[in-house]
Structures are given as C-alpha cells and as structure tokens.
Amino acid sequence: MDCHPEPDEPLLGRYAVSFATGTAASVDGRRSFRDRRRDDIEPELPGWPEGSSTFSVRRLPGKIGVYARDALSAPFVIAWGILCDLLGGGTIDPEPGRGKLEERENEVDDFPVMWADPGDTARALPWQLDPARRPSRCVTEIVLTPGRLCVVESGTTLWDTPRDNVAEATVKQFSLGRRDFRLTFQDGSWARLTTRLSTHTTELVELLNGGTVPEQGHSATVQP
C-alpha cells in the first residue's frame, strides 16, 4: 500500500518496534508465523528473505541450557526450572519485569508473532520487522496519525493501514518489562510486536485504543 500523507499531517506517536521474541525457556529467542490453523506460513510469505533458523520448541534438555544461562544472574533457576517442567508448568520467570502467563499455547508451547490467513491484514506486515532478517542497524518504527498506522524505516513507508482497521491493541503481560503488545485487526488477524521501553508500549497501546498521551502531537515526516 502506498502512503501519501497530507501536508502537516499530525503525528500522534512514533515508536521503534519489531516482532516480539519468546522469553519462556521453550521458545526463548524464537518466534513463529502461523495461519489460523496454526500451520507454519513462514516459507509462504512473499518477498521475505530466509530467516536465520527454523522455528522449533525446545524440549527439556534445551530448556536446561536456557536455565543455566539465566542462573548466572538468578540463583536456583536451573533446579526450579527443571522442577516446573517435571510438574508440567515450565513457566518459570527469572526476570522480575515479566508478568503472568496469559496464553500458554502462544507463549510457551509456541510463539506466533503473526496470526493470519492469505489476504489478512497482518500477513502483509513487512519482513523488516523481523530482527532475524533485517540488518543489525535497521530500525523499524510505527508512526501513528489520526487516520493511519504506518510502519517506516529510514523515512520510507514500508506498510500502512487505516487507523480504524485496528480493532484492538493490548499489552502482553508475559514479556520482559511488559514491552510486548498485540495488534488485532478488524479481520481477526493479529501480530505480536515489541518496543524498546515499557512506557512506549503503554503509550502506543493507549493511543491505538483512542486515548491521548501528553506532549505527543506534532507534524509527521512520513515519506511514500
């Protein structure tokens, strides 16, 4: 979709964002892309370069490695993590900034950041949002105006949609610092994204849900 902003189009907010990354031991550092039947759609996304690895869920031996890494800063994590797995939990949280597990199927057993069928809004999101594909210095941002939600990179619009196409935005509690959020579109498709700061996530979600954030309004610089 092309982006042709009006002159002096008001800017409500601008935040660096990317696809979220799993934090539970089973999906730590990983993400998946699913259709509504939970089938893998990553190879089907048109124009996307190959990712750094194929998604898979870690079993207990792999989780122990994650617990061992975290144990350097969190005593007793390994033993507690193994115990949780044996008891069927597997949701140990050595990071104090992470909230309560909300959706085990999407946060422990899998970690989809795109949930969309062909033709759905979320399926058109640009590959530059994926940290596993973009150059390390690439920064993607959400730009929000009264009428549109855009994803931009280096001043170039990669994707946009009418603001009223966003049905709901929600903070995802089970994320480090509660920085993850979900964008659900009117067609039911969704994406899980993250910002650099929890305050940015809170502000952006409030704006997307019709609220206001003090001292945010000024002219946008959004190029087609």
PDB file of N, CA, C and O in Angstrom, residues 40-108:
ATOM      1  N   ASP A  40       2.545 -23.483   9.830  1.00  0.00           N
ATOM      2  CA  ASP A  40       3.670 -22.586   9.576  1.00  0.00           C
ATOM      3  C   ASP A  40       3.496 -21.913   8.214  1.00  0.00           C
ATOM      4  O   ASP A  40       3.331 -22.588   7.195  1.00  0.00           O
ATOM      5  N   ILE A  41       3.527 -20.581   8.191  1.00  0.00           N
ATOM      6  CA  ILE A  41       3.386 -19.852   6.925  1.00  0.00           C
ATOM      7  C   ILE A  41       4.672 -19.122   6.544  1.00  0.00           C
ATOM      8  O   ILE A  41       4.706 -18.430   5.520  1.00  0.00           O
ATOM      9  N   GLU A  42       5.723 -19.287   7.328  1.00  0.00           N
ATOM     10  CA  GLU A  42       6.949 -18.534   7.069  1.00  0.00           C
ATOM     11  C   GLU A  42       7.468 -18.721   5.645  1.00  0.00           C
ATOM     12  O   GLU A  42       7.830 -17.734   4.984  1.00  0.00           O
ATOM     13  N   PRO A  43       7.497 -19.946   5.089  1.00  0.00           N
ATOM     14  CA  PRO A  43       8.008 -20.105   3.718  1.00  0.00           C
ATOM     15  C   PRO A  43       7.088 -19.492   2.659  1.00  0.00           C
ATOM     16  O   PRO A  43       7.511 -19.330   1.511  1.00  0.00           O
ATOM     17  N   GLU A  44       5.843 -19.191   3.024  1.00  0.00           N
ATOM     18  CA  GLU A  44       4.876 -18.703   2.051  1.00  0.00           C
ATOM     19  C   GLU A  44       4.816 -17.181   1.971  1.00  0.00           C
ATOM     20  O   GLU A  44       4.120 -16.646   1.103  1.00  0.00           O
ATOM     21  N   LEU A  45       5.505 -16.473   2.851  1.00  0.00           N
ATOM     22  CA  LEU A  45       5.407 -15.021   2.885  1.00  0.00           C
ATOM     23  C   LEU A  45       6.163 -14.437   1.694  1.00  0.00           C
ATOM     24  O   LEU A  45       7.384 -14.572   1.600  1.00  0.00           O
ATOM     25  N   PRO A  46       5.462 -13.776   0.770  1.00  0.00           N
ATOM     26  CA  PRO A  46       6.089 -13.339  -0.486  1.00  0.00           C
ATOM     27  C   PRO A  46       7.133 -12.256  -0.274  1.00  0.00           C
ATOM     28  O   PRO A  46       6.904 -11.280   0.425  1.00  0.00           O
ATOM     29  N   GLY A  47       8.281 -12.452  -0.902  1.00  0.00           N
ATOM     30  CA  GLY A  47       9.327 -11.443  -0.851  1.00  0.00           C
ATOM     31  C   GLY A  47      10.167 -11.447   0.407  1.00  0.00           C
ATOM     32  O   GLY A  47      11.085 -10.635   0.538  1.00  0.00           O
ATOM     33  N   TRP A  48       9.886 -12.366   1.321  1.00  0.00           N
ATOM     34  CA  TRP A  48      10.656 -12.406   2.566  1.00  0.00           C
ATOM     35  C   TRP A  48      11.953 -13.166   2.372  1.00  0.00           C
ATOM     36  O   TRP A  48      11.945 -14.298   1.862  1.00  0.00           O
ATOM     37  N   PRO A  49      13.089 -12.600   2.798  1.00  0.00           N
ATOM     38  CA  PRO A  49      14.344 -13.372   2.762  1.00  0.00           C
ATOM     39  C   PRO A  49      14.299 -14.482   3.803  1.00  0.00           C
ATOM     40  O   PRO A  49      13.492 -14.446   4.738  1.00  0.00           O
ATOM     41  N   GLU A  50      15.174 -15.455   3.653  1.00  0.00           N
ATOM     42  CA  GLU A  50      15.209 -16.556   4.613  1.00  0.00           C
ATOM     43  C   GLU A  50      15.608 -16.053   5.989  1.00  0.00           C
ATOM     44  O   GLU A  50      16.425 -15.136   6.129  1.00  0.00           O
ATOM     45  N   GLY A  51      15.019 -16.672   7.030  1.00  0.00           N
ATOM     46  CA  GLY A  51      15.382 -16.336   8.393  1.00  0.00           C
ATOM     47  C   GLY A  51      16.661 -17.030   8.810  1.00  0.00           C
ATOM     48  O   GLY A  51      17.236 -17.831   8.066  1.00  0.00           O
ATOM     49  N   SER A  52      17.113 -16.714  10.023  1.00  0.00           N
ATOM     50  CA  SER A  52      18.368 -17.285  10.497  1.00  0.00           C
ATOM     51  C   SER A  52      18.222 -18.737  10.928  1.00  0.00           C
ATOM     52  O   SER A  52      19.197 -19.482  10.966  1.00  0.00           O
ATOM     53  N   SER A  53      16.997 -19.167  11.253  1.00  0.00           N
ATOM     54  CA  SER A  53      16.791 -20.554  11.675  1.00  0.00           C
ATOM     55  C   SER A  53      15.315 -20.903  11.550  1.00  0.00           C
ATOM     56  O   SER A  53      14.459 -20.027  11.463  1.00  0.00           O
ATOM     57  N   THR A  54      15.031 -22.195  11.544  1.00  0.00           N
ATOM     58  CA  THR A  54      13.656 -22.681  11.500  1.00  0.00           C
ATOM     59  C   THR A  54      13.115 -22.781  12.922  1.00  0.00           C
ATOM     60  O   THR A  54      13.809 -23.250  13.831  1.00  0.00           O
ATOM     61  N   PHE A  55      11.871 -22.353  13.129  1.00  0.00           N
ATOM     62  CA  PHE A  55      11.297 -22.368  14.465  1.00  0.00           C
ATOM     63  C   PHE A  55      11.092 -23.790  14.965  1.00  0.00           C
ATOM     64  O   PHE A  55      10.644 -24.671  14.230  1.00  0.00           O
ATOM     65  N   SER A  56      11.428 -24.002  16.211  1.00  0.00           N
ATOM     66  CA  SER A  56      11.110 -25.248  16.901  1.00  0.00           C
ATOM     67  C   SER A  56      11.016 -24.954  18.383  1.00  0.00           C
ATOM     68  O   SER A  56      11.626 -24.007  18.887  1.00  0.00           O
ATOM     69  N   VAL A  57      10.245 -25.765  19.089  1.00  0.00           N
ATOM     70  CA  VAL A  57      10.092 -25.618  20.530  1.00  0.00           C
ATOM     71  C   VAL A  57      11.141 -26.475  21.228  1.00  0.00           C
ATOM     72  O   VAL A  57      11.308 -27.648  20.899  1.00  0.00           O
ATOM     73  N   ARG A  58      11.850 -25.902  22.185  1.00  0.00           N
ATOM     74  CA  ARG A  58      12.859 -26.659  22.924  1.00  0.00           C
ATOM     75  C   ARG A  58      12.205 -27.685  23.836  1.00  0.00           C
ATOM     76  O   ARG A  58      11.197 -27.400  24.474  1.00  0.00           O
ATOM     77  N   ARG A  59      12.807 -28.854  23.908  1.00  0.00           N
ATOM     78  CA  ARG A  59      12.404 -29.854  24.884  1.00  0.00           C
ATOM     79  C   ARG A  59      13.253 -29.651  26.142  1.00  0.00           C
ATOM     80  O   ARG A  59      14.064 -28.741  26.231  1.00  0.00           O
ATOM     81  N   LEU A  60      13.088 -30.523  27.105  1.00  0.00           N
ATOM     82  CA  LEU A  60      13.723 -30.325  28.402  1.00  0.00           C
ATOM     83  C   LEU A  60      15.235 -30.130  28.330  1.00  0.00           C
ATOM     84  O   LEU A  60      15.764 -29.216  28.976  1.00  0.00           O
ATOM     85  N   PRO A  61      15.998 -30.941  27.559  1.00  0.00           N
ATOM     86  CA  PRO A  61      17.447 -30.706  27.523  1.00  0.00           C
ATOM     87  C   PRO A  61      17.805 -29.292  27.050  1.00  0.00           C
ATOM     88  O   PRO A  61      18.711 -28.663  27.595  1.00  0.00           O
ATOM     89  N   GLY A  62      17.092 -28.800  26.038  1.00  0.00           N
ATOM     90  CA  GLY A  62      17.354 -27.450  25.559  1.00  0.00           C
ATOM     91  C   GLY A  62      16.965 -26.391  26.574  1.00  0.00           C
ATOM     92  O   GLY A  62      17.634 -25.354  26.709  1.00  0.00           O
ATOM     93  N   LYS A  63      15.892 -26.633  27.303  1.00  0.00           N
ATOM     94  CA  LYS A  63      15.462 -25.680  28.322  1.00  0.00           C
ATOM     95  C   LYS A  63      16.496 -25.570  29.435  1.00  0.00           C
ATOM     96  O   LYS A  63      16.713 -24.481  29.988  1.00  0.00           O
ATOM     97  N   ILE A  64      17.134 -26.704  29.781  1.00  0.00           N
ATOM     98  CA  ILE A  64      18.131 -26.677  30.843  1.00  0.00           C
ATOM     99  C   ILE A  64      19.261 -25.710  30.484  1.00  0.00           C
ATOM    100  O   ILE A  64      19.782 -24.987  31.333  1.00  0.00           O
ATOM    101  N   GLY A  65      19.623 -25.678  29.192  1.00  0.00           N
ATOM    102  CA  GLY A  65      20.647 -24.735  28.756  1.00  0.00           C
ATOM    103  C   GLY A  65      20.226 -23.295  28.976  1.00  0.00           C
ATOM    104  O   GLY A  65      21.031 -22.448  29.365  1.00  0.00           O
ATOM    105  N   VAL A  66      18.952 -23.000  28.725  1.00  0.00           N
ATOM    106  CA  VAL A  66      18.439 -21.649  28.955  1.00  0.00           C
ATOM    107  C   VAL A  66      18.466 -21.332  30.445  1.00  0.00           C
ATOM    108  O   VAL A  66      18.882 -20.250  30.870  1.00  0.00           O
ATOM    109  N   TYR A  67      18.025 -22.293  31.265  1.00  0.00           N
ATOM    110  CA  TYR A  67      18.040 -22.070  32.707  1.00  0.00           C
ATOM    111  C   TYR A  67      19.474 -21.859  33.212  1.00  0.00           C
ATOM    112  O   TYR A  67      19.724 -21.026  34.089  1.00  0.00           O
ATOM    113  N   ALA A  68      20.421 -22.609  32.656  1.00  0.00           N
ATOM    114  CA  ALA A  68      21.814 -22.471  33.068  1.00  0.00           C
ATOM    115  C   ALA A  68      22.339 -21.081  32.745  1.00  0.00           C
ATOM    116  O   ALA A  68      23.055 -20.466  33.537  1.00  0.00           O
ATOM    117  N   ARG A  69      21.994 -20.581  31.583  1.00  0.00           N
ATOM    118  CA  ARG A  69      22.405 -19.225  31.217  1.00  0.00           C
ATOM    119  C   ARG A  69      21.815 -18.198  32.172  1.00  0.00           C
ATOM    120  O   ARG A  69      22.499 -17.306  32.670  1.00  0.00           O
ATOM    121  N   ASP A  70      20.524 -18.338  32.457  1.00  0.00           N
ATOM    122  CA  ASP A  70      19.868 -17.388  33.345  1.00  0.00           C
ATOM    123  C   ASP A  70      20.359 -17.517  34.784  1.00  0.00           C
ATOM    124  O   ASP A  70      20.286 -16.559  35.561  1.00  0.00           O
ATOM    125  N   ALA A  71      20.858 -18.712  35.133  1.00  0.00           N
ATOM    126  CA  ALA A  71      21.293 -18.941  36.510  1.00  0.00           C
ATOM    127  C   ALA A  71      22.488 -18.081  36.886  1.00  0.00           C
ATOM    128  O   ALA A  71      22.766 -17.885  38.070  1.00  0.00           O
ATOM    129  N   LEU A  72      23.203 -17.562  35.907  1.00  0.00           N
ATOM    130  CA  LEU A  72      24.335 -16.697  36.205  1.00  0.00           C
ATOM    131  C   LEU A  72      23.906 -15.468  36.984  1.00  0.00           C
ATOM    132  O   LEU A  72      24.674 -14.902  37.752  1.00  0.00           O
ATOM    133  N   SER A  73      22.651 -15.052  36.770  1.00  0.00           N
ATOM    134  CA  SER A  73      22.151 -13.877  37.490  1.00  0.00           C
ATOM    135  C   SER A  73      20.956 -14.195  38.374  1.00  0.00           C
ATOM    136  O   SER A  73      20.416 -13.317  39.024  1.00  0.00           O
ATOM    137  N   ALA A  74      20.538 -15.471  38.394  1.00  0.00           N
ATOM    138  CA  ALA A  74      19.372 -15.842  39.191  1.00  0.00           C
ATOM    139  C   ALA A  74      19.635 -17.186  39.864  1.00  0.00           C
ATOM    140  O   ALA A  74      19.452 -18.228  39.245  1.00  0.00           O
ATOM    141  N   PRO A  75      20.083 -17.207  41.112  1.00  0.00           N
ATOM    142  CA  PRO A  75      20.377 -18.468  41.807  1.00  0.00           C
ATOM    143  C   PRO A  75      19.163 -19.390  41.849  1.00  0.00           C
ATOM    144  O   PRO A  75      18.025 -18.943  41.925  1.00  0.00           O
ATOM    145  N   PHE A  76      19.444 -20.695  41.773  1.00  0.00           N
ATOM    146  CA  PHE A  76      18.453 -21.755  41.889  1.00  0.00           C
ATOM    147  C   PHE A  76      17.522 -21.859  40.676  1.00  0.00           C
ATOM    148  O   PHE A  76      16.563 -22.615  40.690  1.00  0.00           O
ATOM    149  N   VAL A  77      17.785 -21.114  39.591  1.00  0.00           N
ATOM    150  CA  VAL A  77      16.896 -21.148  38.430  1.00  0.00           C
ATOM    151  C   VAL A  77      16.888 -22.520  37.783  1.00  0.00           C
ATOM    152  O   VAL A  77      15.840 -23.015  37.361  1.00  0.00           O
ATOM    153  N   ILE A  78      18.055 -23.167  37.668  1.00  0.00           N
ATOM    154  CA  ILE A  78      18.111 -24.469  36.992  1.00  0.00           C
ATOM    155  C   ILE A  78      17.224 -25.481  37.713  1.00  0.00           C
ATOM    156  O   ILE A  78      16.360 -26.118  37.108  1.00  0.00           O
ATOM    157  N   ALA A  79      17.448 -25.628  39.023  1.00  0.00           N
ATOM    158  CA  ALA A  79      16.673 -26.627  39.770  1.00  0.00           C
ATOM    159  C   ALA A  79      15.187 -26.307  39.737  1.00  0.00           C
ATOM    160  O   ALA A  79      14.348 -27.200  39.531  1.00  0.00           O
ATOM    161  N   TRP A  80      14.856 -25.045  39.904  1.00  0.00           N
ATOM    162  CA  TRP A  80      13.447 -24.663  39.912  1.00  0.00           C
ATOM    163  C   TRP A  80      12.820 -24.846  38.540  1.00  0.00           C
ATOM    164  O   TRP A  80      11.692 -25.291  38.399  1.00  0.00           O
ATOM    165  N   GLY A  81      13.589 -24.527  37.492  1.00  0.00           N
ATOM    166  CA  GLY A  81      13.064 -24.682  36.141  1.00  0.00           C
ATOM    167  C   GLY A  81      12.799 -26.135  35.797  1.00  0.00           C
ATOM    168  O   GLY A  81      11.768 -26.473  35.202  1.00  0.00           O
ATOM    169  N   ILE A  82      13.736 -27.024  36.161  1.00  0.00           N
ATOM    170  CA  ILE A  82      13.539 -28.446  35.895  1.00  0.00           C
ATOM    171  C   ILE A  82      12.324 -28.968  36.657  1.00  0.00           C
ATOM    172  O   ILE A  82      11.504 -29.722  36.125  1.00  0.00           O
ATOM    173  N   LEU A  83      12.188 -28.537  37.913  1.00  0.00           N
ATOM    174  CA  LEU A  83      11.040 -28.961  38.711  1.00  0.00           C
ATOM    175  C   LEU A  83       9.735 -28.516  38.062  1.00  0.00           C
ATOM    176  O   LEU A  83       8.774 -29.288  37.968  1.00  0.00           O
ATOM    177  N   CYS A  84       9.695 -27.275  37.575  1.00  0.00           N
ATOM    178  CA  CYS A  84       8.476 -26.772  36.916  1.00  0.00           C
ATOM    179  C   CYS A  84       8.144 -27.605  35.690  1.00  0.00           C
ATOM    180  O   CYS A  84       6.982 -27.926  35.428  1.00  0.00           O
ATOM    181  N   ASP A  85       9.168 -27.966  34.910  1.00  0.00           N
ATOM    182  CA  ASP A  85       8.926 -28.783  33.716  1.00  0.00           C
ATOM    183  C   ASP A  85       8.398 -30.159  34.088  1.00  0.00           C
ATOM    184  O   ASP A  85       7.473 -30.676  33.461  1.00  0.00           O
ATOM    185  N   LEU A  86       8.988 -30.755  35.100  1.00  0.00           N
ATOM    186  CA  LEU A  86       8.543 -32.079  35.518  1.00  0.00           C
ATOM    187  C   LEU A  86       7.105 -32.054  36.035  1.00  0.00           C
ATOM    188  O   LEU A  86       6.364 -33.024  35.893  1.00  0.00           O
ATOM    189  N   LEU A  87       6.705 -30.911  36.607  1.00  0.00           N
ATOM    190  CA  LEU A  87       5.346 -30.775  37.122  1.00  0.00           C
ATOM    191  C   LEU A  87       4.369 -30.279  36.054  1.00  0.00           C
ATOM    192  O   LEU A  87       3.195 -30.068  36.327  1.00  0.00           O
ATOM    193  N   GLY A  88       4.885 -30.043  34.843  1.00  0.00           N
ATOM    194  CA  GLY A  88       4.008 -29.622  33.750  1.00  0.00           C
ATOM    195  C   GLY A  88       3.824 -28.136  33.636  1.00  0.00           C
ATOM    196  O   GLY A  88       2.980 -27.659  32.889  1.00  0.00           O
ATOM    197  N   GLY A  89       4.624 -27.355  34.375  1.00  0.00           N
ATOM    198  CA  GLY A  89       4.470 -25.898  34.335  1.00  0.00           C
ATOM    199  C   GLY A  89       5.326 -25.281  33.257  1.00  0.00           C
ATOM    200  O   GLY A  89       4.870 -24.873  32.214  1.00  0.00           O
ATOM    201  N   GLY A  90       6.626 -25.229  33.506  1.00  0.00           N
ATOM    202  CA  GLY A  90       7.552 -24.702  32.513  1.00  0.00           C
ATOM    203  C   GLY A  90       7.412 -23.221  32.279  1.00  0.00           C
ATOM    204  O   GLY A  90       7.774 -22.728  31.225  1.00  0.00           O
ATOM    205  N   THR A  91       6.906 -22.468  33.246  1.00  0.00           N
ATOM    206  CA  THR A  91       6.713 -21.027  33.051  1.00  0.00           C
ATOM    207  C   THR A  91       7.519 -20.227  34.065  1.00  0.00           C
ATOM    208  O   THR A  91       7.141 -19.144  34.459  1.00  0.00           O
ATOM    209  N   ILE A  92       8.641 -20.788  34.517  1.00  0.00           N
ATOM    210  CA  ILE A  92       9.482 -20.087  35.477  1.00  0.00           C
ATOM    211  C   ILE A  92       9.868 -18.717  34.934  1.00  0.00           C
ATOM    212  O   ILE A  92      10.112 -18.551  33.741  1.00  0.00           O
ATOM    213  N   ASP A  93       9.939 -17.737  35.831  1.00  0.00           N
ATOM    214  CA  ASP A  93      10.223 -16.381  35.409  1.00  0.00           C
ATOM    215  C   ASP A  93      11.362 -15.791  36.230  1.00  0.00           C
ATOM    216  O   ASP A  93      11.134 -15.231  37.294  1.00  0.00           O
ATOM    217  N   PRO A  94      12.629 -15.941  35.757  1.00  0.00           N
ATOM    218  CA  PRO A  94      13.742 -15.364  36.492  1.00  0.00           C
ATOM    219  C   PRO A  94      13.837 -13.858  36.329  1.00  0.00           C
ATOM    220  O   PRO A  94      14.611 -13.215  37.011  1.00  0.00           O
ATOM    221  N   GLU A  95      13.096 -13.284  35.398  1.00  0.00           N
ATOM    222  CA  GLU A  95      13.136 -11.850  35.159  1.00  0.00           C
ATOM    223  C   GLU A  95      11.991 -11.169  35.912  1.00  0.00           C
ATOM    224  O   GLU A  95      10.818 -11.445  35.665  1.00  0.00           O
ATOM    225  N   PRO A  96      12.292 -10.258  36.833  1.00  0.00           N
ATOM    226  CA  PRO A  96      11.234  -9.640  37.633  1.00  0.00           C
ATOM    227  C   PRO A  96      10.286  -8.775  36.814  1.00  0.00           C
ATOM    228  O   PRO A  96       9.190  -8.463  37.270  1.00  0.00           O
ATOM    229  N   GLY A  97      10.708  -8.382  35.596  1.00  0.00           N
ATOM    230  CA  GLY A  97       9.853  -7.499  34.818  1.00  0.00           C
ATOM    231  C   GLY A  97       8.795  -8.204  34.008  1.00  0.00           C
ATOM    232  O   GLY A  97       8.048  -7.562  33.281  1.00  0.00           O
ATOM    233  N   ARG A  98       8.738  -9.521  34.072  1.00  0.00           N
ATOM    234  CA  ARG A  98       7.770 -10.237  33.251  1.00  0.00           C
ATOM    235  C   ARG A  98       6.534 -10.581  34.074  1.00  0.00           C
ATOM    236  O   ARG A  98       6.635 -11.017  35.213  1.00  0.00           O
ATOM    237  N   GLY A  99       5.361 -10.382  33.471  1.00  0.00           N
ATOM    238  CA  GLY A  99       4.111 -10.613  34.173  1.00  0.00           C
ATOM    239  C   GLY A  99       3.606 -12.035  34.027  1.00  0.00           C
ATOM    240  O   GLY A  99       4.308 -12.933  33.566  1.00  0.00           O
ATOM    241  N   LYS A 100       2.364 -12.203  34.395  1.00  0.00           N
ATOM    242  CA  LYS A 100       1.744 -13.520  34.436  1.00  0.00           C
ATOM    243  C   LYS A 100       1.510 -14.085  33.041  1.00  0.00           C
ATOM    244  O   LYS A 100       1.161 -13.369  32.110  1.00  0.00           O
ATOM    245  N   LEU A 101       1.700 -15.400  32.922  1.00  0.00           N
ATOM    246  CA  LEU A 101       1.405 -16.106  31.678  1.00  0.00           C
ATOM    247  C   LEU A 101      -0.076 -15.940  31.338  1.00  0.00           C
ATOM    248  O   LEU A 101      -0.945 -16.139  32.175  1.00  0.00           O
ATOM    249  N   GLU A 102      -0.354 -15.561  30.079  1.00  0.00           N
ATOM    250  CA  GLU A 102      -1.730 -15.339  29.651  1.00  0.00           C
ATOM    251  C   GLU A 102      -2.224 -16.414  28.679  1.00  0.00           C
ATOM    252  O   GLU A 102      -3.371 -16.820  28.727  1.00  0.00           O
ATOM    253  N   GLU A 103      -1.363 -16.828  27.772  1.00  0.00           N
ATOM    254  CA  GLU A 103      -1.755 -17.773  26.729  1.00  0.00           C
ATOM    255  C   GLU A 103      -0.644 -18.801  26.554  1.00  0.00           C
ATOM    256  O   GLU A 103       0.273 -18.603  25.771  1.00  0.00           O
ATOM    257  N   ARG A 104      -0.736 -19.895  27.267  1.00  0.00           N
ATOM    258  CA  ARG A 104       0.312 -20.906  27.185  1.00  0.00           C
ATOM    259  C   ARG A 104       0.531 -21.368  25.746  1.00  0.00           C
ATOM    260  O   ARG A 104       1.670 -21.579  25.316  1.00  0.00           O
ATOM    261  N   GLU A 105      -0.550 -21.511  24.988  1.00  0.00           N
ATOM    262  CA  GLU A 105      -0.425 -22.024  23.626  1.00  0.00           C
ATOM    263  C   GLU A 105       0.339 -21.073  22.717  1.00  0.00           C
ATOM    264  O   GLU A 105       0.908 -21.489  21.694  1.00  0.00           O
ATOM    265  N   ASN A 106       0.377 -19.770  23.077  1.00  0.00           N
ATOM    266  CA  ASN A 106       1.051 -18.774  22.251  1.00  0.00           C
ATOM    267  C   ASN A 106       2.283 -18.169  22.910  1.00  0.00           C
ATOM    268  O   ASN A 106       2.913 -17.283  22.312  1.00  0.00           O
ATOM    269  N   GLU A 107       2.635 -18.639  24.111  1.00  0.00           N
ATOM    270  CA  GLU A 107       3.752 -18.042  24.823  1.00  0.00           C
ATOM    271  C   GLU A 107       4.738 -19.078  25.370  1.00  0.00           C
ATOM    272  O   GLU A 107       5.857 -18.723  25.711  1.00  0.00           O
ATOM    273  N   VAL A 108       4.331 -20.344  25.434  1.00  0.00           N
ATOM    274  CA  VAL A 108       5.200 -21.412  25.924  1.00  0.00           C
ATOM    275  C   VAL A 108       5.260 -22.558  24.918  1.00  0.00           C
ATOM    276  O   VAL A 108       6.343 -23.011  24.529  1.00  0.00           O
TER     277      VAL A 108
END
